[in-house]
Coordinates of C-alpha atoms in Angstrom, one line a residue:
Chain A
X541 CA -19.8 -13.6 34.7
X542 CA -19.1 -10.2 36.2
X543 CA -17.6 -7.5 33.9
X544 CA -14.0 -7.3 34.6
X545 CA -13.8 -10.6 36.4
X546 CA -10.3 -11.8 36.2
X547 CA -10.3 -15.5 35.5
X548 CA -6.7 -15.9 34.9
X549 CA -3.9 -13.6 33.8
X550 CA -0.6 -14.9 32.9
X551 CA 2.0 -12.9 31.2
X552 CA 4.5 -15.6 31.2
X553 CA 7.9 -15.5 29.8
X554 CA 8.9 -18.6 27.9
X555 CA 11.1 -19.5 25.1
X556 CA 8.2 -19.7 22.7
X557 CA 9.6 -20.4 19.3
X558 CA 6.2 -22.0 18.7
X559 CA 4.5 -18.6 18.7
X560 CA 7.3 -17.0 16.7
X561 CA 6.8 -19.6 14.0
X562 CA 3.1 -18.9 14.0
X563 CA 3.6 -15.3 13.2
X564 CA 2.7 -14.7 9.6
X565 CA 4.2 -11.9 7.6
X566 CA 1.9 -9.2 6.5
X567 CA 2.5 -5.7 7.5
X568 CA 3.6 -2.2 6.8
X569 CA 4.9 -1.8 10.3
X570 CA 7.4 -4.3 11.7
X571 CA 6.4 -5.5 15.1
X572 CA 9.9 -6.7 16.2
X573 CA 10.7 -3.3 17.7
X574 CA 7.6 -3.2 19.9
X575 CA 7.0 -6.9 20.6
X576 CA 9.1 -9.8 21.8
X577 CA 8.3 -12.9 19.8
X578 CA 10.4 -15.1 22.1
X579 CA 7.8 -14.5 24.9
X580 CA 4.2 -15.4 25.4
X581 CA 1.5 -13.3 27.0
X582 CA -1.9 -14.5 28.1
X583 CA -4.8 -12.6 29.5
X584 CA -8.5 -13.2 30.2
X585 CA -11.0 -10.6 31.0
X586 CA -13.7 -8.4 29.6
X587 CA -13.6 -6.4 26.4
X588 CA -14.0 -2.7 27.2
X589 CA -13.3 -1.1 23.9
X590 CA -12.8 -2.1 20.3
X591 CA -11.2 0.2 17.7
X592 CA -11.4 -1.3 14.3
X593 CA -9.2 1.2 12.5
X594 CA -6.3 1.6 10.0
X595 CA -3.3 1.2 10.1
X596 CA -3.9 -1.0 13.1
X597 CA -6.9 -2.1 15.2
X598 CA -7.0 -2.5 19.0
X599 CA -9.1 -4.4 21.4
X600 CA -8.9 -3.3 25.1
X601 CA -9.4 -6.0 27.8
X602 CA -9.8 -5.2 31.5
X603 CA -8.4 -7.7 33.9
X604 CA -7.6 -7.7 37.6
X605 CA -4.3 -9.0 39.0
X606 CA -3.8 -11.1 42.1
X607 CA -3.5 -7.9 44.2
X608 CA -6.9 -6.6 42.9
X609 CA -5.3 -4.0 40.7
X610 CA -7.1 -3.5 37.4
X611 CA -5.0 -3.9 34.3
X612 CA -5.9 -2.8 30.8
X613 CA -4.4 -5.0 28.1
X614 CA -4.2 -3.6 24.7
X615 CA -4.4 -6.1 21.9
X616 CA -3.0 -4.8 18.6
X617 CA -4.4 -6.3 15.4
X618 CA -3.7 -5.6 11.8
X619 CA -5.5 -2.9 9.8
X620 CA -9.2 -3.2 9.8
X621 CA -9.2 -3.1 6.0
X622 CA -7.2 -6.4 6.1
X623 CA -9.1 -7.9 9.0
X624 CA -12.2 -7.5 6.9
X625 CA -10.6 -9.4 4.1
X626 CA -9.6 -12.1 6.5
X627 CA -13.2 -12.6 7.5
X628 CA -13.6 -10.5 10.6
X629 CA -16.9 -8.8 11.2
X630 CA -17.7 -5.9 13.5
X631 CA -19.8 -8.0 15.8
X632 CA -17.2 -10.7 16.5
X633 CA -15.7 -8.7 19.3
X634 CA -17.8 -6.3 21.2
X635 CA -17.6 -4.5 24.6
X636 CA -18.8 -6.7 27.5
X637 CA -17.6 -10.0 26.0
X638 CA -15.4 -12.1 28.2
X639 CA -12.5 -13.4 26.2
X640 CA -9.1 -15.0 26.6
X641 CA -6.2 -13.8 24.4
X642 CA -2.9 -15.5 23.8
X643 CA -0.1 -13.7 22.0
X644 CA 3.3 -12.1 22.3
X645 CA 3.9 -9.2 24.8
X646 CA 5.1 -5.7 24.2
X647 CA 8.7 -5.0 25.1
X648 CA 8.6 -1.7 27.0
X649 CA 8.7 -2.4 30.8
X650 CA 5.3 -1.8 32.5
X651 CA 3.4 -1.8 29.2
X652 CA 0.6 -4.2 28.6
X653 CA 0.5 -4.7 24.8
X654 CA -0.2 -8.0 23.1
X655 CA -0.1 -8.8 19.4
X656 CA -0.2 -11.9 17.1
X657 CA -3.2 -12.8 19.2
X658 CA -5.7 -15.6 19.2
X659 CA -9.0 -14.8 21.0
X660 CA -11.2 -17.5 22.5
X661 CA -14.4 -17.6 24.4
X662 CA -14.7 -19.0 27.9
X663 CA -15.7 -22.3 26.3
X664 CA -12.5 -22.4 24.3
X665 CA -14.1 -21.7 20.9
X666 CA -12.1 -19.4 18.7
X667 CA -13.0 -15.9 17.8
X668 CA -11.7 -14.9 14.4
X669 CA -8.4 -16.0 13.0
X670 CA -5.1 -15.6 14.8
X671 CA -3.7 -12.3 13.9
X672 CA -1.9 -9.3 15.1
X673 CA -0.1 -6.2 14.1
X674 CA 1.5 -8.3 11.4
X675 CA -1.8 -9.8 10.4
X676 CA -2.3 -13.1 8.7
X677 CA -0.5 -13.6 5.6
X678 CA 1.0 -16.2 3.5
X679 CA 3.0 -16.8 0.5
X680 CA 1.5 -15.8 -2.9
X681 CA -0.9 -18.3 -4.4
X682 CA -0.7 -17.0 -7.9
X683 CA -3.5 -16.1 -10.1
Chain B
X1293 CA -11.1 38.1 -52.4
X1294 CA -9.4 37.7 -49.1
X1295 CA -9.5 34.0 -49.4
X1296 CA -8.1 34.1 -52.9
X1297 CA -5.2 36.2 -51.8
X1298 CA -4.4 34.0 -48.8
X1299 CA -4.5 30.9 -50.9
X1300 CA -2.1 32.5 -53.5
X1301 CA 0.2 33.6 -50.8
X1302 CA 0.2 30.3 -49.1
X1303 CA 0.9 28.6 -52.4
X1304 CA 3.9 30.9 -53.0
X1305 CA 5.2 30.3 -49.5
X1306 CA 5.0 26.5 -49.6
X1307 CA 6.3 26.5 -53.0
X1308 CA 9.5 28.3 -52.0
X1309 CA 12.6 26.7 -50.6
X1310 CA 13.1 29.7 -48.3
X1311 CA 9.8 29.1 -46.6
X1312 CA 10.6 25.4 -46.1
X1313 CA 13.9 26.3 -44.6
X1314 CA 12.3 28.8 -42.3
X1315 CA 9.8 26.2 -41.1
X1316 CA 12.6 23.8 -40.4
X1317 CA 14.4 26.4 -38.3
X1318 CA 11.3 27.2 -36.4
X1319 CA 10.6 23.6 -35.6
X1320 CA 14.2 23.0 -34.6
X1321 CA 14.0 25.8 -32.1
X1322 CA 10.7 24.9 -30.5
X1323 CA 10.9 24.5 -26.8
X1324 CA 11.8 20.9 -26.0
X1325 CA 9.0 18.8 -24.4
X1326 CA 11.0 15.9 -22.9
X1327 CA 8.0 13.9 -21.8
X1328 CA 5.4 15.2 -24.1
X1329 CA 3.8 12.4 -26.1
X1330 CA 0.8 13.9 -27.8
X1331 CA -0.1 11.1 -30.1
X1332 CA 1.7 7.8 -29.2
X1333 CA 0.9 5.0 -31.5
X1334 CA -2.0 3.0 -30.0
X1335 CA 0.1 -0.2 -30.3
X1336 CA 2.6 1.2 -27.8
X1337 CA 0.1 2.0 -25.1
X1338 CA -0.3 -0.9 -22.8
X1339 CA -3.6 -1.4 -21.1
X1340 CA -2.7 -1.0 -17.4
X1341 CA -6.1 0.3 -16.3
X1342 CA -7.9 -1.5 -13.5
X1343 CA -7.6 -2.4 -9.8
X1344 CA -4.5 -4.4 -9.0
X1345 CA -4.0 -6.7 -6.0
X1346 CA -0.7 -6.1 -4.2
X1347 CA -1.6 -8.2 -1.2
X1348 CA 0.2 -11.5 -0.3
X1349 CA -2.0 -13.2 -2.8
X1350 CA 0.3 -11.7 -5.4
X1351 CA 3.6 -11.3 -3.7
X1352 CA 5.3 -11.6 -0.3
X1353 CA 4.4 -8.7 2.0
X1354 CA 7.0 -6.1 2.8
X1355 CA 9.4 -6.8 5.7
X1356 CA 13.1 -6.3 6.5
X1357 CA 14.2 -8.4 3.5
X1358 CA 11.3 -7.6 1.1
X1359 CA 11.6 -6.0 -1.3
X1360 CA 15.2 -5.0 -0.4
X1361 CA 17.1 -8.2 0.2
X1362 CA 20.7 -8.9 0.8
X1363 CA 22.4 -11.8 -0.9
X1364 CA 20.9 -15.2 0.0
X1365 CA 18.1 -13.8 2.2
X1366 CA 15.4 -14.9 -0.1
X1367 CA 16.9 -18.2 -1.1
X1368 CA 14.0 -20.6 -1.6
X1369 CA 11.4 -17.9 -0.7
X1370 CA 9.0 -16.0 -2.9
X1371 CA 10.3 -12.9 -4.5
X1372 CA 8.4 -9.6 -5.1
X1373 CA 8.0 -10.6 -8.8
X1374 CA 6.2 -13.9 -7.9
X1375 CA 9.2 -16.2 -8.6
X1376 CA 11.2 -18.1 -6.1
X1377 CA 14.7 -17.0 -5.0
X1378 CA 17.6 -19.2 -5.9
X1379 CA 21.4 -19.1 -5.9
X1380 CA 21.5 -16.7 -8.8
X1381 CA 19.0 -14.2 -7.4
X1382 CA 20.8 -10.9 -7.2
X1383 CA 20.6 -8.9 -4.0
X1384 CA 18.4 -5.8 -4.2
X1385 CA 19.5 -4.2 -0.9
X1386 CA 21.0 -0.7 -1.6
X1387 CA 24.7 0.2 -1.1
X1388 CA 24.4 2.9 1.5
X1389 CA 26.9 5.7 1.8
X1390 CA 28.3 6.9 5.2
X1391 CA 25.6 9.5 5.6
X1392 CA 22.9 6.9 5.2
X1393 CA 24.7 4.5 7.6
X1394 CA 24.9 7.2 10.2
X1395 CA 21.1 7.8 9.9
X1396 CA 20.4 4.1 10.3
X1397 CA 22.6 3.9 13.4
X1398 CA 20.9 6.7 15.3
X1399 CA 17.4 6.1 14.1
X1400 CA 14.7 5.8 16.7
X1401 CA 11.6 3.8 15.7
X1402 CA 9.4 6.3 17.6
X1403 CA 10.4 8.9 15.1
X1404 CA 8.8 7.1 12.2
X1405 CA 6.4 9.4 10.5
X1406 CA 4.0 6.4 9.9
X1407 CA 3.0 6.6 13.6
X1408 CA 1.4 9.9 12.8
X1409 CA -0.3 8.8 9.6
X1410 CA 2.3 10.4 7.3
X1411 CA 1.7 8.4 4.1
X1412 CA 4.1 6.0 2.5
X1413 CA 5.9 7.3 -0.6
X1414 CA 7.8 5.8 -3.5
X1415 CA 9.5 3.3 -3.5
X1416 CA 7.6 2.0 -0.5
X1417 CA 4.0 2.8 -1.4
X1418 CA 4.2 0.7 -4.6
X1419 CA 5.0 -2.3 -2.4
X1420 CA 2.6 -2.0 0.5
X1421 CA 0.3 -5.0 0.7
X1422 CA -2.8 -3.3 -0.6
X1423 CA -4.7 -2.7 -3.8
X1424 CA -3.9 0.0 -6.4
X1425 CA -6.1 1.4 -9.1
X1426 CA -4.6 2.7 -12.4
X1427 CA -6.6 5.1 -14.6
X1428 CA -5.2 6.0 -18.0
X1429 CA -6.3 9.4 -19.4
X1430 CA -4.8 11.0 -22.5
X1431 CA -2.9 13.6 -20.6
X1432 CA -2.2 11.8 -17.3
X1433 CA -2.1 8.4 -15.6
X1434 CA -3.6 8.2 -12.1
X1435 CA -2.4 5.8 -9.4
X1436 CA -4.8 5.5 -6.6
X1437 CA -3.4 3.6 -3.6
X1438 CA -5.7 2.0 -1.1
X1439 CA -2.9 2.4 1.4
X1440 CA -3.1 5.8 3.0
X1441 CA -5.7 7.0 0.5
X1442 CA -2.9 8.4 -1.8
X1443 CA -3.3 9.6 -5.3
X1444 CA -0.3 10.1 -7.6
X1445 CA -0.7 11.9 -10.9
X1446 CA 1.7 11.1 -13.7
X1447 CA 1.7 13.8 -16.3
X1448 CA 1.9 12.6 -19.9
X1449 CA 1.5 15.9 -21.6
X1450 CA 4.9 17.5 -21.1
X1451 CA 4.0 19.3 -18.0
X1452 CA 7.1 20.0 -16.0
X1453 CA 7.6 20.7 -12.3
X1454 CA 7.9 24.2 -10.9
X1455 CA 9.4 25.4 -7.6
X1456 CA 5.9 25.0 -6.2
X1457 CA 5.7 21.2 -7.0
X1458 CA 7.8 19.8 -4.1
X1459 CA 5.7 17.3 -2.2
X1460 CA 5.7 14.1 -0.2
X1461 CA 4.8 12.1 -3.4
X1462 CA 7.1 14.2 -5.6
X1463 CA 6.2 15.2 -9.1
X1464 CA 5.8 12.6 -11.8
X1465 CA 6.0 12.7 -15.5
X1466 CA 5.7 9.8 -17.9
X1467 CA 5.6 8.4 -21.4
X1468 CA 4.8 5.2 -23.2
X1469 CA 7.6 3.3 -24.8
X1470 CA 7.8 -0.3 -26.0
X1471 CA 4.4 -1.3 -24.6
X1472 CA 5.4 0.0 -21.2
X1473 CA 4.6 3.1 -19.1
X1474 CA 7.8 4.9 -17.9
X1475 CA 7.4 7.2 -14.9
X1476 CA 10.0 9.5 -13.5
X1477 CA 9.4 11.2 -10.2
X1478 CA 11.4 13.9 -8.6
X1479 CA 10.8 16.9 -6.2
X1480 CA 10.4 14.7 -3.1
X1481 CA 10.7 16.2 0.3
X1482 CA 13.2 14.8 2.8
X1483 CA 11.7 11.7 4.5
X1484 CA 13.5 10.0 7.4
X1485 CA 12.1 6.6 6.3
X1486 CA 11.6 7.6 2.7
X1487 CA 13.5 4.7 1.2
X1488 CA 12.5 1.9 3.5
X1489 CA 11.0 2.1 7.0
X1490 CA 11.9 -1.5 7.9
X1491 CA 15.6 -0.8 7.5
X1492 CA 15.4 2.9 8.6
X1493 CA 16.8 4.2 5.3
X1494 CA 16.0 7.8 4.7
X1495 CA 15.5 9.6 1.3
X1496 CA 16.5 13.1 0.4
X1497 CA 15.1 15.8 -1.8
X1498 CA 17.5 14.5 -4.5
X1499 CA 15.6 11.1 -4.6
X1500 CA 14.6 10.2 -8.1
X1501 CA 12.3 7.2 -8.7
X1502 CA 12.0 5.6 -12.1
X1503 CA 9.2 3.2 -12.6
X1504 CA 8.5 0.9 -15.6
X1505 CA 5.1 -0.7 -15.8
X1506 CA 4.1 -3.4 -18.3
X1507 CA 1.7 -6.3 -18.7
X1508 CA 2.6 -9.9 -18.8
X1509 CA -0.6 -11.8 -19.5
X1510 CA -3.0 -11.0 -16.6
X1511 CA -0.2 -9.7 -14.4
X1512 CA 0.9 -6.1 -14.0
X1513 CA 4.7 -5.9 -13.5
X1514 CA 6.9 -3.0 -12.6
X1515 CA 10.6 -2.3 -12.0
X1516 CA 11.2 0.4 -9.5
X1517 CA 14.6 2.1 -9.5
X1518 CA 15.7 4.6 -7.0
X1519 CA 18.5 7.1 -7.2
X1520 CA 19.5 9.2 -4.3
X1521 CA 23.1 10.5 -4.3
X1522 CA 22.8 11.9 -0.8
X1523 CA 22.2 8.4 0.6
X1524 CA 22.9 5.7 -2.0
X1525 CA 26.2 4.9 -3.6
X1526 CA 24.4 3.7 -6.7
X1527 CA 20.8 3.2 -7.9
X1528 CA 18.9 0.3 -6.4
X1529 CA 15.9 -1.5 -7.9
X1530 CA 13.5 -4.3 -7.6
X1531 CA 10.9 -5.9 -9.8
X1532 CA 7.4 -6.7 -8.6
X1533 CA 4.0 -7.8 -9.8
X1534 CA 0.3 -7.3 -9.1
X1535 CA -2.6 -9.6 -9.9
X1536 CA -6.0 -8.5 -11.0
X1537 CA -8.2 -7.7 -8.0
X1538 CA -11.2 -9.9 -7.5
X1539 CA -14.0 -9.1 -9.9
X1540 CA -16.2 -6.2 -8.6
X1541 CA -13.7 -5.2 -6.0
X1542 CA -13.7 -1.5 -5.1
X1543 CA -10.9 0.3 -3.3
X1544 CA -11.6 0.8 0.4
X1545 CA -10.9 4.0 2.1
X1546 CA -8.0 3.9 4.5
X1547 CA -8.8 6.8 6.8
X1548 CA -5.6 6.4 8.9
X1549 CA -6.5 7.0 12.5
X1550 CA -3.8 9.0 14.4
X1551 CA -4.9 7.6 17.7
X1552 CA -4.3 3.9 16.9
X1553 CA -1.3 4.7 14.6
X1554 CA 0.7 6.1 17.5
X1555 CA -0.7 3.9 20.3
X1556 CA 1.9 1.2 19.9
X1557 CA 4.8 3.6 20.3
X1558 CA 4.4 3.1 24.1
X1559 CA 5.5 -0.5 23.6
X1560 CA 8.9 0.5 22.2
X1561 CA 11.7 0.4 24.7
X1562 CA 12.9 4.0 25.0
X1563 CA 16.1 4.5 23.1
X1564 CA 16.7 8.1 24.0
X1565 CA 15.7 10.1 27.2

C-alpha cells in the first residue's frame, strides 16, 4: 500500500443523528462550536503525524481527492491524559499506518477537521475506542 | 537574685486587678486575624488529604448544563453531587445581569483563553474532569489540580492578601469549622470565561468564591458558591463530589501544548472579520 494512497474519501453530509447519539460527554472544551454533529465525515489514507498532547491530541492523515489533490485531515481526540486512561497506547497509531476514520466534520468552510472519530485498519478491525475532542465518557458508576 | 525579683514582680502583677484589666484591654485590641486558626480542635479537622477522582467515574463531566443547569435540564440525569435530578432539583444556572448578558451575546469562541493554555480557574477548575490532590499542612492546605498543572494554596494561618496578591487563581484563605474546610478566595483577575466557558460567562476582579469541603464516607464533597456583583445578580452555587482515586494513582503532568490547544480554532466559523 503506497503511502498517501487514497482508497476512499467521503466527507458526506447526512442527517446523522446516529453519530450524534454516539458522542459521549467528557470534555473541558465544547465541540459544538467547531464541529457539526448532524454531519458525518469519512476519510481513508496514511497517518503522517501523531500529536498525543493535552488538552487535545491530533492525528494527521494524508489523502488524495479525485482530482489528485492532497488533503490533510486533522483528527482531533481528547487529551492524551484521558486517552491513556481509556486504554490508548502510543504505538496504536503511528506515522505510515493506513487507516480509515469516521467521525463528524469541522464547521468552518474549507477546513478538514474530524472529531468523535473511530479509526479502523484496512481489514476493518478497530483501532482504539471511539473518541474525539469530547472523549469517551459515561455516567458515574459510583464508588 | 534577678530571678527572685522577677518572680516577685510577676506575682504582684498577676495578683493585682489592675494588671488583669490591662491584659484584658491588650487582648481586646490585638489585631484581628479573621482566618487565623492556630489550634483548631483535632475533632473539627476533617481528613481531606489524598488524591480525588473528579472524572466521569465520580460525576457527569462539565458541559453546557453541568454544573450550571437551568430548571429541568438535568431531570433524570446525574447531577454533580452524584445523585439523579428530579422535579425538585433546583436550578444552579446563575442570574446574569445586563452586563453579563451583553458579554455573552458578543462572545467569540476564538477568544477563549483556553486555546492558549490559560488555566481554568475557580469555579471551573474544581469541576474539570480530572484528579485533584489535597495536602493538609498546619498553616496551609494545598490543592493540586491535574488539569493545567495548577496549584492553589489556601492559607490557614491568618495570612491576608496584599496589593501584590492579585492572580489568575486569586488568593485563598481558609479555616476549619464543623468538620469542614471553608475556603474564601478573592483577588481574581478579570477572565472573559472565568465563570463558565461553556456558556461564555465572564468573571471580574470582584469575583469571590466560597468553597466548603467535607467528607461523607469515602466521598469528598464540596459546595462552591460564587459572588460577582459585576456580572451576577446574586450568588450562584453547586454541590459536587469526588471519589477516591484508584489505589496507587499519581497525578499526571498536564503540560498544556499551545500548538494543539489552538489548532481547532481554525474549525470555528468566523464570527468577526
